[in-house]
mmCIF file of C-alpha atoms in Angstrom:
data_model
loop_
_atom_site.group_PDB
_atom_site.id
_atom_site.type_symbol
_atom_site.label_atom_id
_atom_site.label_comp_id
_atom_site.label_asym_id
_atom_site.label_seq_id
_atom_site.Cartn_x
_atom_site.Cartn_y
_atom_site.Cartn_z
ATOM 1 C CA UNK A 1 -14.761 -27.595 -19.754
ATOM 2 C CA UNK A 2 -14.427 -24.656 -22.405
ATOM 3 C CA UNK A 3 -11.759 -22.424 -21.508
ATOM 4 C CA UNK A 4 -13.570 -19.661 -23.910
ATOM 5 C CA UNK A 5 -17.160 -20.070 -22.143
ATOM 6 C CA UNK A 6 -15.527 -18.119 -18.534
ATOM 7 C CA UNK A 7 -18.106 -18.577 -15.936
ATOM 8 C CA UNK A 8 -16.260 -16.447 -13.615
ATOM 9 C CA UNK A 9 -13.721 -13.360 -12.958
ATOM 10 C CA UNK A 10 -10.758 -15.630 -12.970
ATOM 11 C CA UNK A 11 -11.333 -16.983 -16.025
ATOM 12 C CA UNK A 12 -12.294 -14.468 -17.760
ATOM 13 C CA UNK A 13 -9.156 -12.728 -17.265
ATOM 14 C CA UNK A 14 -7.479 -16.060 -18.277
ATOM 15 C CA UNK A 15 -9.198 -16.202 -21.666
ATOM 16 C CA UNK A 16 -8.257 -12.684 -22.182
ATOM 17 C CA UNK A 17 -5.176 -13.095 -21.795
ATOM 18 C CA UNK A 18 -5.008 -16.458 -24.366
ATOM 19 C CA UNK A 19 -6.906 -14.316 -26.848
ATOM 20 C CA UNK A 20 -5.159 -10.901 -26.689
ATOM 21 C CA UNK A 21 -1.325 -12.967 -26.426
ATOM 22 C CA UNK A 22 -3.226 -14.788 -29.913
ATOM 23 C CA UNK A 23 -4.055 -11.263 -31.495
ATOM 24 C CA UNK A 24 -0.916 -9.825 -30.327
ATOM 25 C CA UNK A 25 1.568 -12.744 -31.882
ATOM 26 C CA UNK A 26 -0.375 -12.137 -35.469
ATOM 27 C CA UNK A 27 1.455 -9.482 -35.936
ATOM 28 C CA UNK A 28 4.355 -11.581 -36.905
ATOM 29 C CA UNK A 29 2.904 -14.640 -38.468
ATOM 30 C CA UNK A 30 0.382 -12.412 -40.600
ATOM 31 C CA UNK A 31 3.164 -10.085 -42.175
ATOM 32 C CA UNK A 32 5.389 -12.979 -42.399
ATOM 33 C CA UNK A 33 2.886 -15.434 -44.641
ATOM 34 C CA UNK A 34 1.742 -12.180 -46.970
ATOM 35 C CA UNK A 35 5.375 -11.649 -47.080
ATOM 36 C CA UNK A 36 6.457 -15.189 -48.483
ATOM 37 C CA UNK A 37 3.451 -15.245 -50.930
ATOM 38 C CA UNK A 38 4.150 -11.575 -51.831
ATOM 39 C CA UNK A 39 7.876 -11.895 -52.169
ATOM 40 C CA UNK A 40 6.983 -15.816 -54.557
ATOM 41 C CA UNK A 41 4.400 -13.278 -56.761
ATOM 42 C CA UNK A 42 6.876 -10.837 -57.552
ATOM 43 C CA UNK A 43 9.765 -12.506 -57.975
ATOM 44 C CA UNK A 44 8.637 -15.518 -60.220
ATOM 45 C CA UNK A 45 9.855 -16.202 -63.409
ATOM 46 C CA UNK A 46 7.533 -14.840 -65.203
ATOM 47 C CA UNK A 47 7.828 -11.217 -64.033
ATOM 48 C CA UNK A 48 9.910 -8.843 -65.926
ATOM 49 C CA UNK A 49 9.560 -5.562 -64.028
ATOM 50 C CA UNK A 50 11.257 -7.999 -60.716
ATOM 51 C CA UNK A 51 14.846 -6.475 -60.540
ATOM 52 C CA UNK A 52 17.698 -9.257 -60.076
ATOM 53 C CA UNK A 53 19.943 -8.263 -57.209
ATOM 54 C CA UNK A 54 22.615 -10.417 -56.712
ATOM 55 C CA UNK A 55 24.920 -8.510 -55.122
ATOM 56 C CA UNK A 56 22.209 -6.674 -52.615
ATOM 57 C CA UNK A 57 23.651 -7.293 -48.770
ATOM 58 C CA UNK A 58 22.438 -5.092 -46.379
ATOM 59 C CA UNK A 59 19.448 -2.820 -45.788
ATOM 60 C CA UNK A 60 18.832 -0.655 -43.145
ATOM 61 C CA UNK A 61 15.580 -0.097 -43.588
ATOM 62 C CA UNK A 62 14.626 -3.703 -43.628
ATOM 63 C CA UNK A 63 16.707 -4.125 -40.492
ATOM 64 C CA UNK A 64 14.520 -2.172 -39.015
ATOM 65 C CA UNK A 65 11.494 -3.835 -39.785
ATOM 66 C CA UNK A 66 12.695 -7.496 -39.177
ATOM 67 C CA UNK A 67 14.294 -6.300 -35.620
ATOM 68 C CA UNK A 68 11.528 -3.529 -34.733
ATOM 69 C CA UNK A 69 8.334 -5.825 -34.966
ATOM 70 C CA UNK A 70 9.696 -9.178 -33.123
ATOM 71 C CA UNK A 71 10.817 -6.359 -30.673
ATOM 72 C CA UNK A 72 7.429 -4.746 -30.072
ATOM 73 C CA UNK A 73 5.865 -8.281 -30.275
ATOM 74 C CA UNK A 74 7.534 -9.679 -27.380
ATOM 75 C CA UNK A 75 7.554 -6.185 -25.252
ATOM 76 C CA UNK A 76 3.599 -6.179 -25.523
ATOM 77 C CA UNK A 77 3.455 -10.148 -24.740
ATOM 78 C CA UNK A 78 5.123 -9.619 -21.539
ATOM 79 C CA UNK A 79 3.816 -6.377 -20.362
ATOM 80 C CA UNK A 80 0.270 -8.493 -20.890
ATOM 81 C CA UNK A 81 1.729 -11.477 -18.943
ATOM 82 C CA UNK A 82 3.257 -9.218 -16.535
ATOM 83 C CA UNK A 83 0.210 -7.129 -15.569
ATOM 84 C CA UNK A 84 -2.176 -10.757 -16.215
ATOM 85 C CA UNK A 85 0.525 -12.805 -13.565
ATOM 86 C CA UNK A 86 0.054 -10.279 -10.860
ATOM 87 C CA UNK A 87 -3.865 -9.309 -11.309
ATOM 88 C CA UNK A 88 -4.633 -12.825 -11.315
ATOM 89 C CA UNK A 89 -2.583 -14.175 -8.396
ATOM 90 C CA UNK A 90 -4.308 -16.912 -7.046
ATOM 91 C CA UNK A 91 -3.333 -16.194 -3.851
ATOM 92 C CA UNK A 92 -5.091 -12.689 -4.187
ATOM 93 C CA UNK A 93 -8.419 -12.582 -2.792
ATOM 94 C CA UNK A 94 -11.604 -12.172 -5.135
ATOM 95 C CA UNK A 95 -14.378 -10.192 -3.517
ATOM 96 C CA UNK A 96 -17.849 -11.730 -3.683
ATOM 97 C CA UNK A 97 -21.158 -11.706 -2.151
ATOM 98 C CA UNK A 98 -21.575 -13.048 1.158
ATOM 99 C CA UNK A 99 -19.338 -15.423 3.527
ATOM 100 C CA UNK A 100 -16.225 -16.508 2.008
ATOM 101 C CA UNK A 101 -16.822 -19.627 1.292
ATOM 102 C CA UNK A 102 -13.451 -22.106 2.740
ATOM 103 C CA UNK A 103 -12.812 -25.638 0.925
ATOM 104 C CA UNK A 104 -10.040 -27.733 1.864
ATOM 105 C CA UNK A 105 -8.442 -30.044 -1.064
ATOM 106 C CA UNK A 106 -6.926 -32.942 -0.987
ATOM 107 C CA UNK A 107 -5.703 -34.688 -3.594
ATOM 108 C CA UNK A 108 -5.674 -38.516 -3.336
ATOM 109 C CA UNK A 109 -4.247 -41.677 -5.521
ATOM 110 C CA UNK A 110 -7.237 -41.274 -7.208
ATOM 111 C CA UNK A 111 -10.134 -39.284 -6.049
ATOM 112 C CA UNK A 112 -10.020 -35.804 -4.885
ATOM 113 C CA UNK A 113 -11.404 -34.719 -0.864
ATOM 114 C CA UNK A 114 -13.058 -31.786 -0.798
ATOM 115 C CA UNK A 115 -13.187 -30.869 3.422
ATOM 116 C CA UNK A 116 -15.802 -27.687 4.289
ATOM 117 C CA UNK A 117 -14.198 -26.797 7.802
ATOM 118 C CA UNK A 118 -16.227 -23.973 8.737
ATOM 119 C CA UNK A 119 -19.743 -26.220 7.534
ATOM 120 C CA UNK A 120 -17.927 -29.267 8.929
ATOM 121 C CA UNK A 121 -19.091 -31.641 6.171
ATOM 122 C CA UNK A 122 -16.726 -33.153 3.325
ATOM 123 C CA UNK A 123 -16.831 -34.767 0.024
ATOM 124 C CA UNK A 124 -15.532 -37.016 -2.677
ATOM 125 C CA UNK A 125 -15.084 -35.883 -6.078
ATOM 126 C CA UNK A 126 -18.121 -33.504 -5.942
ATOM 127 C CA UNK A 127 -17.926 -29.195 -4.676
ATOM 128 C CA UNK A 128 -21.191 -27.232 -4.281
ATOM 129 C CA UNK A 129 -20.963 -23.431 -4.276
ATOM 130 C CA UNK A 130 -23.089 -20.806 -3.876
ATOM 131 C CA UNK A 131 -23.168 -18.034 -7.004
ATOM 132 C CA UNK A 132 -21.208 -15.069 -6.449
ATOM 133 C CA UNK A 133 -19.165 -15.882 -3.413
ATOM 134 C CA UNK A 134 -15.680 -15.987 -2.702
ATOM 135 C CA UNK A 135 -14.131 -19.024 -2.826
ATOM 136 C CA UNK A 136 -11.124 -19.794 -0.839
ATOM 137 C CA UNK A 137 -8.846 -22.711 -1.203
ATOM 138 C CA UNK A 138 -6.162 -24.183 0.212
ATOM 139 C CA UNK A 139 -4.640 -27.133 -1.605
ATOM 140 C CA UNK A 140 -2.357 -30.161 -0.479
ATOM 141 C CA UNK A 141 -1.997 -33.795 -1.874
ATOM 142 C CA UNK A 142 -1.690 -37.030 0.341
ATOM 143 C CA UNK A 143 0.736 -38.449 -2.153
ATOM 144 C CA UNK A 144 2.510 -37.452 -5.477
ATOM 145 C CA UNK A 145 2.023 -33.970 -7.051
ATOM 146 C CA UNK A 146 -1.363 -33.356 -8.910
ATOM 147 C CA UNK A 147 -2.594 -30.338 -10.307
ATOM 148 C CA UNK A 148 -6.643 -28.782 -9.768
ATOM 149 C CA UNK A 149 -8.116 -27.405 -12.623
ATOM 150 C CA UNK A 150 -11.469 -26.085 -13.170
ATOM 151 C CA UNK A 151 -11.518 -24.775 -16.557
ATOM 152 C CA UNK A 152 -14.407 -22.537 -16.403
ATOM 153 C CA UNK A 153 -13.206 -20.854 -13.023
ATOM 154 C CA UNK A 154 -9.630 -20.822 -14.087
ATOM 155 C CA UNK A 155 -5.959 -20.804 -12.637
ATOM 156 C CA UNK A 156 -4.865 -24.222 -12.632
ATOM 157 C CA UNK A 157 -2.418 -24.701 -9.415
ATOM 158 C CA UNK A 158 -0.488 -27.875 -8.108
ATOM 159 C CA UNK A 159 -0.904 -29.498 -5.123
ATOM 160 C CA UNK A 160 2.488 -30.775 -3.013
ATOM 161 C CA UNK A 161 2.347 -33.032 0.137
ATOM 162 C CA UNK A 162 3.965 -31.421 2.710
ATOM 163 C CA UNK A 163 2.792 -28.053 1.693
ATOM 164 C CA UNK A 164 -0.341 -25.746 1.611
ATOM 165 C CA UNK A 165 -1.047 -23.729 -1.996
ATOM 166 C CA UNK A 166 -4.123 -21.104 -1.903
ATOM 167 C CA UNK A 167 -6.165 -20.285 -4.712
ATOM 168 C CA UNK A 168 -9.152 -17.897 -4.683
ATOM 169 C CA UNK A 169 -11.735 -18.169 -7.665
ATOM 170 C CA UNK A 170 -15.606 -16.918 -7.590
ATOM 171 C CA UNK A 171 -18.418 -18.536 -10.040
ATOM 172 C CA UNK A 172 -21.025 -15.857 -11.389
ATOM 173 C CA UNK A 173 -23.274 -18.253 -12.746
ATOM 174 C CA UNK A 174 -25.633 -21.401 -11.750
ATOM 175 C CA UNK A 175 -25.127 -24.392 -13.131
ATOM 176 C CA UNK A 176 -23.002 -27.127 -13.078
ATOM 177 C CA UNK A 177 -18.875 -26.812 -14.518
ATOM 178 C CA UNK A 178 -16.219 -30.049 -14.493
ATOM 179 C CA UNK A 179 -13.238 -30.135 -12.511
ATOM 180 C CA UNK A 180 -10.306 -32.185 -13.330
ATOM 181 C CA UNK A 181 -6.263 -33.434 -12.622
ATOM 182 C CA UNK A 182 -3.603 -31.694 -15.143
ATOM 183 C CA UNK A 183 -1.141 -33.465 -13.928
ATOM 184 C CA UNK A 184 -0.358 -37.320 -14.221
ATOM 185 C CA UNK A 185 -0.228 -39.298 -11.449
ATOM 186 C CA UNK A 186 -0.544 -43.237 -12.543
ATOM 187 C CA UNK A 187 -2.803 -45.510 -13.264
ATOM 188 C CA UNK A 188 -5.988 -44.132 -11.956
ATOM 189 C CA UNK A 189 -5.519 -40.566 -13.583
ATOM 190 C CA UNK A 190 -8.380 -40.707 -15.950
ATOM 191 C CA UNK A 191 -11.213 -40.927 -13.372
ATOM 192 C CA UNK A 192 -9.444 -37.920 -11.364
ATOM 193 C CA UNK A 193 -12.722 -35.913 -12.515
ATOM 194 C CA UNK A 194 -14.723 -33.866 -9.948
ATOM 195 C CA UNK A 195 -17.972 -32.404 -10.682
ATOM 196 C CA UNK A 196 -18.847 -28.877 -9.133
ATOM 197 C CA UNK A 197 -21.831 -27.362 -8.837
ATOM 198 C CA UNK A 198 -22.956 -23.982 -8.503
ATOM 199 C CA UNK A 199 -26.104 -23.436 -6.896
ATOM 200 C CA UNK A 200 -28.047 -20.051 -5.614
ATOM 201 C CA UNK A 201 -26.900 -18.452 -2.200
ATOM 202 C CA UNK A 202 -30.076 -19.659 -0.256
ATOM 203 C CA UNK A 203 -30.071 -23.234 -1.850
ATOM 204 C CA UNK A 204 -26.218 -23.655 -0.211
ATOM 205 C CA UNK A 205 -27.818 -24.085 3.481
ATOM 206 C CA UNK A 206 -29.927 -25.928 2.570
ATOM 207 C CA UNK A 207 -27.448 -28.191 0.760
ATOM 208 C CA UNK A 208 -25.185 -28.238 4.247
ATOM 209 C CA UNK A 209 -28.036 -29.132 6.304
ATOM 210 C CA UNK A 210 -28.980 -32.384 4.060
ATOM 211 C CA UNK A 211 -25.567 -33.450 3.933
ATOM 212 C CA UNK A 212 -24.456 -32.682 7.727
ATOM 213 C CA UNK A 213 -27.006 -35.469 7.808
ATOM 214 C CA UNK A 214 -24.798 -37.977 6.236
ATOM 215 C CA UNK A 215 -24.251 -41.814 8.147
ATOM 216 C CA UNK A 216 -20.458 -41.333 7.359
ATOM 217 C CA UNK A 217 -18.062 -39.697 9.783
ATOM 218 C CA UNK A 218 -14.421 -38.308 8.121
ATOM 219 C CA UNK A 219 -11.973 -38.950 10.835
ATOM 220 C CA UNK A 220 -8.315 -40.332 11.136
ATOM 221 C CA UNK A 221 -9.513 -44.091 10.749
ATOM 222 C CA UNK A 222 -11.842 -43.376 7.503
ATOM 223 C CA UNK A 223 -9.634 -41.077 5.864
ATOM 224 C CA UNK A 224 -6.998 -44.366 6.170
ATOM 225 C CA UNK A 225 -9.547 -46.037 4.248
ATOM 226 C CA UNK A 226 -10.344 -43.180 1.721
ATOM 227 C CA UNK A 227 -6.524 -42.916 0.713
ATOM 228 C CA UNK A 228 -6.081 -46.299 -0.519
ATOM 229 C CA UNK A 229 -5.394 -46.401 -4.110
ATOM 230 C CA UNK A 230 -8.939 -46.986 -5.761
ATOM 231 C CA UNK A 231 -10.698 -44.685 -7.789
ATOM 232 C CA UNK A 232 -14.139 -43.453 -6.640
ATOM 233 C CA UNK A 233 -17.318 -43.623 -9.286
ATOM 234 C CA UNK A 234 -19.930 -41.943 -6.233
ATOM 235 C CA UNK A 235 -19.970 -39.385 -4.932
ATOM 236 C CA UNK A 236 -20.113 -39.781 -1.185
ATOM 237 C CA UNK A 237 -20.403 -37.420 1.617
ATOM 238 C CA UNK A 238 -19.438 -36.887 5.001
ATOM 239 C CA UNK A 239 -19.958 -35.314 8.617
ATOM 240 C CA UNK A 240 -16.550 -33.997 9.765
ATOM 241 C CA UNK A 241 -15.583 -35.383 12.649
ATOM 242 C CA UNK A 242 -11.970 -33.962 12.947
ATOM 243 C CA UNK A 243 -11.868 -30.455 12.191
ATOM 244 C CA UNK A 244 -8.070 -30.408 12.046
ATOM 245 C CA UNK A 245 -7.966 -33.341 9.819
ATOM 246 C CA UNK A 246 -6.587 -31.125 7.196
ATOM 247 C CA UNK A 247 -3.556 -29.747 9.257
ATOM 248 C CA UNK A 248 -2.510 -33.134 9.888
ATOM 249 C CA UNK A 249 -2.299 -34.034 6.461
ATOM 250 C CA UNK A 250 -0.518 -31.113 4.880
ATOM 251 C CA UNK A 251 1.734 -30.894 7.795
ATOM 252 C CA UNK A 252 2.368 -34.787 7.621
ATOM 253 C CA UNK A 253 1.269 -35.778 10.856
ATOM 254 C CA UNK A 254 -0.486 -38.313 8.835
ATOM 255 C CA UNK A 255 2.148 -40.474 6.992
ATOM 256 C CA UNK A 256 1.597 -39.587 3.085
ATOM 257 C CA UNK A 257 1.163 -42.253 0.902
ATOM 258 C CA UNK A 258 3.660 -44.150 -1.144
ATOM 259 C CA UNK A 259 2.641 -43.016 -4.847
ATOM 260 C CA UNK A 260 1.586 -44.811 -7.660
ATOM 261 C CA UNK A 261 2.456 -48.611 -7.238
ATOM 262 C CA UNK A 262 1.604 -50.515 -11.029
ATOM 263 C CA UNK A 263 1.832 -54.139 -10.595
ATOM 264 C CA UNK A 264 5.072 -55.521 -12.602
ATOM 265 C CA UNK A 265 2.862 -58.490 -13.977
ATOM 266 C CA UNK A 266 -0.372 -56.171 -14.806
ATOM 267 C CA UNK A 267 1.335 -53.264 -16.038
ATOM 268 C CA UNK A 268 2.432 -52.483 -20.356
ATOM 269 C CA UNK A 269 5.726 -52.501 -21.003
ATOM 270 C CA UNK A 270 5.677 -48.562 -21.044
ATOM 271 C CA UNK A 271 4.462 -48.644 -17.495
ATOM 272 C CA UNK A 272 7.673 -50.946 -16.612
ATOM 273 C CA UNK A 273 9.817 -48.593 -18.514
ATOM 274 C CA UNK A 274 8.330 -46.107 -16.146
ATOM 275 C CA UNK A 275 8.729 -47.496 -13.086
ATOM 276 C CA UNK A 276 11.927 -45.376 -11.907
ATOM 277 C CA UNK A 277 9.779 -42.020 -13.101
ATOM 278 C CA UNK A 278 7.203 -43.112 -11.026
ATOM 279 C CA UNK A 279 9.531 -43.287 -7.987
ATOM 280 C CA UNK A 280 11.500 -40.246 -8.405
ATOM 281 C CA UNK A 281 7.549 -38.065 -9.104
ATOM 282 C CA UNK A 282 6.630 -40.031 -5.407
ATOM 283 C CA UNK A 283 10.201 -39.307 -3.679
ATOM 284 C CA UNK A 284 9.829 -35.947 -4.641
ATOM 285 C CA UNK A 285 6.539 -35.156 -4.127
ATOM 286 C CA UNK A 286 6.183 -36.988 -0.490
ATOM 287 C CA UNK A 287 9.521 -36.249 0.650
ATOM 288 C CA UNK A 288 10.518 -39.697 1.478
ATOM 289 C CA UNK A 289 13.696 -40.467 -0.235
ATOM 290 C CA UNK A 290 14.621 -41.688 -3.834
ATOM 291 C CA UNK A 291 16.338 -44.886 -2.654
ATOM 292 C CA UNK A 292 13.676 -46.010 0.226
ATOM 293 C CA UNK A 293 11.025 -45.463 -2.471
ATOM 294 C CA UNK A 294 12.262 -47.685 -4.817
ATOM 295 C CA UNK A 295 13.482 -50.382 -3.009
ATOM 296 C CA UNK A 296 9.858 -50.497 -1.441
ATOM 297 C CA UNK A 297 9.253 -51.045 -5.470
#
């Protein structure tokens, strides 16, 4: 998950713009330490030749300097961010090779559901890509906010029940990258980990085909089982029954889920002291309200 080792477009315009916002505030910090150890040289005790100014107050010159190089400093750190923000929208499409590839994400208390529409198959925890195409996502969560993260790919973006986000990334390179939650979201947060893998453009059929094949069928009745709160250490896969399974949970049709519930006798005392966080991240995440939420606590 090395944020400097981009195996696609997206992130390498992320880690150039880490590295060049890095090169770019140096030119404060570097002047600033030679200055202090220049400025403790001269003036030491020792030195003779160092003129004693005590009644020195202003200096135009040196005005200039101090105000001039913060100024250019932060002018050059947001044209970069400005011109970075835009070119890397993740709503902005990233041409590849071949179909657009579609993947529906759900996030879920605490596995992630990965639905292909357009292949009609879906898994847990686990994307396979071709190399080089376009990969378009759209994003929701079945419960409280959580945040998808591929490292490698890049853009990190949220997930919101009740709402779709997009993101559009492309991987230039076989092999396989790790995918993971930024965002806390109780008890089962750790194992939120998702592997992807990246395979060549005539394997991916291939791939479909032999999981198409699957004995489990993703419907209305097993996705009630899938959003229970348990974490998920396989990686299984499914035949897509419902292709508008996805519409009905971003648009609620399917009731979201509570949030995080930690048992009162199980959980640390820093979980307890928690518990009201907890039910303000689920009220406003799910849209149910604050006082429902916790009196259901």
């Amino acid at each position: 998950m090395n944020i400097f080792d981009p195996k696609g477009p997206v992130a390498y315009g992320n880690s150039t713009i880490l590295v060049d916002s890095v090169v770019i505030m140096l030119a404060i910090v570097l002047p600033t330490i030679i200055a202090i150890l220049a400025f403790a040289f001269w003036f030491r005790d020792g030195n003779k030749r160092a003129t004693y100014r005590p009644d020195f107050a202003y200096s135009g010159k040196i005005e200039l300097v101090v105000w001039s190089i913060p100024l250019l400093t932060i002018m050059l750190l947001g044209g970069v961010t400005w011109i970075g923000a835009h070119k890397l929208d993740p709503a902005t499409p990233v041409k590849g090779t071949g179909s657009p590839i579609r993947i529906q994400v759900v996030s879920l208390d605490w596995k992630w559901l990965f639905i292909y529409p357009d292949q009609r198959i879906a898994t847990i925890n686990s994307i396979t890509v071709p190399v080089g195409a376009s990969l378009q996502f759209e994003l929701t969560s079945a419960s409280v906010m959580n945040a998808f993260f591929i490292p490698q790919l890049g853009s990190m973006i949220y997930t919101m029940n009740g709402m779709v986000t997009r993101l559009n990334l492309r991987a230039d390179a076989e092999g396989n990258l790790q995918g993971l939650s930024s965002h806390f979201s109780g008890d089962g947060f750790p194992d939120m980990m998702f592997d992807v893998h990246v395979i060549s453009p005539l394997a991916f059929p291939e791939w479909v085909q032999a999981t198409a094949k699957s004995d489990r069928v993703l419907d209305a009745d097993s996705y009630k089982q899938l959003f229970k709160q348990t974490t998920e250490s396989g990686r299984p896969t499914y035949r897509l029954g419902d292709p508008l399974l996805f519409d009905a949970i971003s648009t609620q049709k399917i009731p979201p889920q509570p949030g995080p519930v930690p048992s009162k006798e199980a959980a640390p005392p820093y979980l307890q002291a928690n518990f009201g966080a907890n039910a303000i991240c689920s009220a406003s995440s799910t849209g149910r309200p604050y006082q429902l939420i916790n009196l259901s606590r």
